[in-house]
CSV table of C-alpha atoms in Angstrom, one decimal:
chain,number,residue,atom,x,y,z
A,1,MET,CA,122.3,69.5,167.9
A,2,ALA,CA,124.3,72.8,166.4
A,3,GLU,CA,126.2,70.6,165.5
A,4,ALA,CA,123.5,68.2,163.6
A,5,GLU,CA,121.5,70.4,161.4
A,6,ARG,CA,125.5,71.9,160.0
A,7,ILE,CA,125.3,67.4,158.5
A,8,ILE,CA,122.1,67.1,157.6
A,9,GLY,CA,121.7,71.0,156.6
A,10,THR,CA,118.6,73.6,157.0
A,11,PRO,CA,115.3,73.4,154.3
A,12,ASP,CA,115.0,75.8,152.9
A,13,ILE,CA,111.8,78.2,154.4
A,14,PRO,CA,110.4,80.5,153.2
A,15,ASP,CA,110.7,84.9,155.1
A,16,ALA,CA,107.3,86.4,155.5
A,17,GLU,CA,106.7,88.4,152.4
A,18,GLY,CA,106.7,84.7,150.8
A,19,THR,CA,110.2,84.7,149.2
A,20,GLY,CA,111.0,81.3,147.9
A,21,GLY,CA,114.6,79.8,147.7
A,22,PRO,CA,116.4,78.0,145.4
A,23,GLU,CA,114.3,76.0,143.8
A,24,ASP,CA,112.0,78.4,141.9
A,25,GLU,CA,115.0,80.4,141.3
A,26,VAL,CA,115.7,76.9,139.4
A,27,ARG,CA,112.2,76.9,138.1
A,28,GLY,CA,112.7,80.4,136.0
A,29,GLU,CA,110.2,82.2,139.2
A,30,PRO,CA,113.3,84.5,141.7
A,31,GLY,CA,111.7,85.3,144.9
A,32,GLY,CA,109.0,82.5,144.0
A,33,THR,CA,106.2,85.1,142.0
A,34,ASP,CA,105.4,84.0,138.8
A,35,THR,CA,107.0,85.8,135.8
A,36,GLY,CA,104.5,84.2,132.7
A,37,ARG,CA,105.3,81.4,130.5
A,38,ALA,CA,107.1,79.1,131.9
A,39,GLU,CA,110.6,78.2,129.2
A,40,ILE,CA,110.3,74.0,129.0
A,41,PRO,CA,113.2,72.3,128.5
A,42,GLY,CA,113.2,71.9,124.1
A,43,LYS,CA,110.1,73.6,123.5
A,44,GLY,CA,112.1,76.1,121.6
A,45,LYS,CA,114.2,73.5,119.7
A,46,ARG,CA,111.4,71.7,118.6
A,47,LYS,CA,109.5,74.9,117.5
A,48,ILE,CA,113.2,75.3,114.9
A,49,MET,CA,113.3,72.0,113.8
A,50,VAL,CA,109.2,73.0,112.3
A,51,LEU,CA,109.9,76.3,111.1
A,52,PHE,CA,113.8,74.7,108.7
A,53,ALA,CA,111.1,71.8,108.0
A,54,VAL,CA,108.4,73.5,106.4
A,55,ALA,CA,111.1,75.6,104.7
A,56,ALA,CA,112.9,72.3,103.7
A,57,PHE,CA,109.5,71.8,102.1
A,58,ALA,CA,108.8,75.0,100.2
A,59,TYR,CA,111.6,75.6,98.7
A,60,LEU,CA,112.7,72.1,97.8
A,61,LEU,CA,108.9,72.6,96.1
A,62,ASP,CA,109.4,75.2,94.3
A,63,LEU,CA,112.8,74.3,93.3
A,64,ILE,CA,111.7,71.1,91.6
A,65,SER,CA,108.5,72.4,90.3
A,66,LYS,CA,111.3,75.7,88.3
A,67,MET,CA,113.6,72.9,86.9
A,68,ILE,CA,110.8,70.4,84.7
A,69,VAL,CA,109.4,73.9,84.7
A,70,VAL,CA,113.0,74.9,83.0
A,71,ALA,CA,112.9,71.5,81.1
A,72,LYS,CA,109.7,70.9,79.9
A,73,LEU,CA,108.1,74.3,79.0
A,74,GLU,CA,110.4,77.2,78.7
A,75,HIS,CA,110.6,77.8,75.0
A,76,HIS,CA,106.6,76.0,74.4
A,77,GLN,CA,103.2,77.1,73.9
A,78,PRO,CA,101.5,77.6,77.8
A,79,ILE,CA,100.1,74.8,79.1
A,80,GLU,CA,96.1,75.4,79.9
A,81,ILE,CA,94.8,74.8,83.6
A,82,PHE,CA,92.2,75.9,83.1
A,83,GLY,CA,91.1,76.7,79.9
A,84,GLN,CA,92.0,80.5,80.1
A,85,TRP,CA,91.5,81.2,83.3
A,86,LEU,CA,94.7,79.5,84.5
A,87,ARG,CA,98.0,78.8,82.8
A,88,PHE,CA,101.5,77.4,83.7
A,89,ASP,CA,103.5,79.7,80.7
A,90,ALA,CA,107.2,79.5,81.4
A,91,ILE,CA,108.8,84.0,82.5
A,92,ARG,CA,112.2,85.1,83.3
A,93,ASN,CA,111.6,87.8,85.6
A,94,ALA,CA,114.4,90.0,86.7
A,95,GLY,CA,111.8,91.7,89.7
A,96,ALA,CA,110.5,91.0,92.9
A,97,ALA,CA,107.1,89.4,93.3
A,98,PHE,CA,104.6,89.3,90.9
A,99,GLY,CA,107.2,91.2,87.9
A,100,ILE,CA,106.5,94.0,90.3
A,101,GLY,CA,110.0,96.3,89.6
A,102,GLU,CA,113.4,94.9,87.2
A,103,ALA,CA,114.6,97.2,87.2
A,104,PHE,CA,116.2,96.9,90.7
A,105,THR,CA,117.3,93.0,91.1
A,106,VAL,CA,120.3,93.1,92.6
A,107,ILE,CA,118.3,95.6,95.7
A,108,PHE,CA,115.6,92.6,95.8
A,109,THR,CA,118.6,89.8,96.3
A,110,VAL,CA,119.9,91.9,98.6
A,111,ILE,CA,116.4,92.1,100.8
A,112,ALA,CA,115.3,88.7,100.9
A,113,ALA,CA,119.4,87.9,102.3
A,114,THR,CA,118.3,90.1,104.7
A,115,VAL,CA,115.6,88.9,105.5
A,116,ILE,CA,116.8,85.5,105.5
A,117,VAL,CA,119.2,86.6,107.9
A,118,VAL,CA,116.6,87.7,109.7
A,119,ILE,CA,114.2,85.0,110.7
A,120,ALA,CA,117.8,82.9,111.3
A,121,ARG,CA,118.4,85.6,114.2
A,122,LEU,CA,114.7,85.2,115.7
A,123,ALA,CA,114.5,81.5,115.6
A,124,ARG,CA,116.2,81.7,118.2
A,125,LYS,CA,113.3,83.2,120.4
A,126,LEU,CA,110.6,81.4,118.8
A,127,TYR,CA,107.9,78.9,121.2
A,128,SER,CA,105.0,79.0,118.8
A,129,LEU,CA,104.0,76.7,116.3
A,130,PRO,CA,102.2,79.0,113.5
A,131,TRP,CA,105.2,81.5,113.9
A,132,ALA,CA,106.9,78.8,113.4
A,133,ILE,CA,104.8,77.5,109.6
A,134,ALA,CA,104.4,81.4,108.7
A,135,LEU,CA,108.4,81.8,108.9
A,136,GLY,CA,109.2,78.6,107.7
A,137,LEU,CA,107.6,79.4,105.1
A,138,LEU,CA,108.4,83.1,104.5
A,139,LEU,CA,112.3,80.9,104.7
A,140,GLY,CA,111.4,79.0,102.6
A,141,GLY,CA,110.1,81.3,99.2
A,142,ALA,CA,112.9,83.5,100.1
A,143,LEU,CA,115.6,81.2,99.6
A,144,GLY,CA,113.4,79.4,96.4
A,145,ASN,CA,113.7,83.2,94.6
A,146,LEU,CA,117.6,84.0,96.0
A,147,THR,CA,118.9,80.8,94.9
A,148,ASP,CA,117.6,81.9,91.0
A,149,ARG,CA,118.9,85.6,92.0
A,150,ILE,CA,122.5,84.0,92.1
A,151,PHE,CA,122.7,80.9,90.0
A,152,ARG,CA,120.6,81.9,87.1
A,153,SER,CA,121.2,83.7,83.8
A,154,PRO,CA,122.9,86.5,83.8
A,155,GLY,CA,124.8,86.4,86.0
A,156,LEU,CA,125.0,86.5,89.8
A,157,PHE,CA,122.6,88.5,91.8
A,158,GLU,CA,121.6,89.6,89.0
A,159,GLY,CA,119.9,85.9,87.6
A,160,ALA,CA,116.2,86.6,86.3
A,161,VAL,CA,113.6,84.3,88.5
A,162,VAL,CA,111.4,81.4,87.2
A,163,ASP,CA,108.0,81.9,87.2
A,164,PHE,CA,105.1,79.7,85.6
A,165,ILE,CA,102.1,80.2,88.0
A,166,ALA,CA,99.6,82.2,85.1
A,167,PRO,CA,95.9,83.1,86.5
A,168,ALA,CA,93.9,85.4,84.1
A,169,HIS,CA,94.3,89.0,84.5
A,170,PHE,CA,96.6,87.9,86.9
A,171,ALA,CA,101.0,88.3,87.2
A,172,VAL,CA,102.6,85.2,86.5
A,173,PHE,CA,103.8,83.7,90.1
A,174,ASN,CA,105.7,80.8,91.1
A,175,LEU,CA,105.5,78.6,94.7
A,176,ALA,CA,108.5,80.8,96.1
A,177,ASP,CA,106.1,83.6,95.6
A,178,SER,CA,102.9,81.6,96.8
A,179,ALA,CA,105.1,81.0,99.6
A,180,ILE,CA,106.0,84.0,100.8
A,181,VAL,CA,102.6,85.4,99.9
A,182,CYS,CA,101.1,82.3,102.8
A,183,GLY,CA,103.1,83.0,105.5
A,184,GLY,CA,102.6,86.9,105.4
A,185,ILE,CA,98.9,86.0,105.9
A,186,LEU,CA,99.9,84.2,108.7
A,187,ILE,CA,101.8,86.2,110.4
A,188,VAL,CA,99.0,89.8,109.5
A,189,ILE,CA,96.8,87.1,111.6
A,190,LEU,CA,98.7,86.0,114.5
A,191,SER,CA,99.9,89.9,114.8
A,192,PHE,CA,96.0,90.8,115.1
A,193,ARG,CA,95.0,88.3,118.1
A,194,GLY,CA,98.4,89.3,119.8
A,195,LEU,CA,100.3,86.1,119.0
A,196,ASP,CA,104.2,86.9,119.7
A,197,PRO,CA,106.7,84.2,118.2
A,198,ASP,CA,107.8,83.8,122.1
A,199,GLY,CA,103.8,81.8,122.6
A,200,THR,CA,103.3,85.1,124.5
A,201,VAL,CA,99.3,86.3,124.2
A,202,HIS,CA,99.4,90.2,124.3
A,203,LYS,CA,95.8,92.5,124.3
A,204,ASP,CA,96.4,95.7,123.7
């Protein structure tokens, strides 16, 4: 009998305290207890793909729009879209979004680069689709304006951003600014709802 048990193997039997065997630990439940959200293989990678897809779409849309504005609208009369309420008017902005802080161009360039690095690091723990969309909008917008800072005049890291959307009684902005604002608003909403980037929900 002892020889038969040695050949066949002894099945894992929970002990009196409900401690599970190796199979429970493989499922991410050490000791047979439920530790919270179970991570599905590939789920995190799908969310990362969504983040970068949204970022690429926002970035390309901003880049193409700025190329058209520079080629067709800069040094020309503004184009009225809805009378005086909304116009397309090409300007160069050395400051932050909506023309804030034009004397600190280099600082805003560093901030944009830092935001990109932080988002890239956070993506490794991303399991929430809404957070993937929000961070993708932030990443695409930051990349769009950072491209201007690096490659446009007057020089490296001091380039002026191309703005062209000019609502009445409001600052002129671009699609990158819009993506950043939309992403920020979505993050605030998700935070108020208690949804974390890793997909967990907490209640204060």
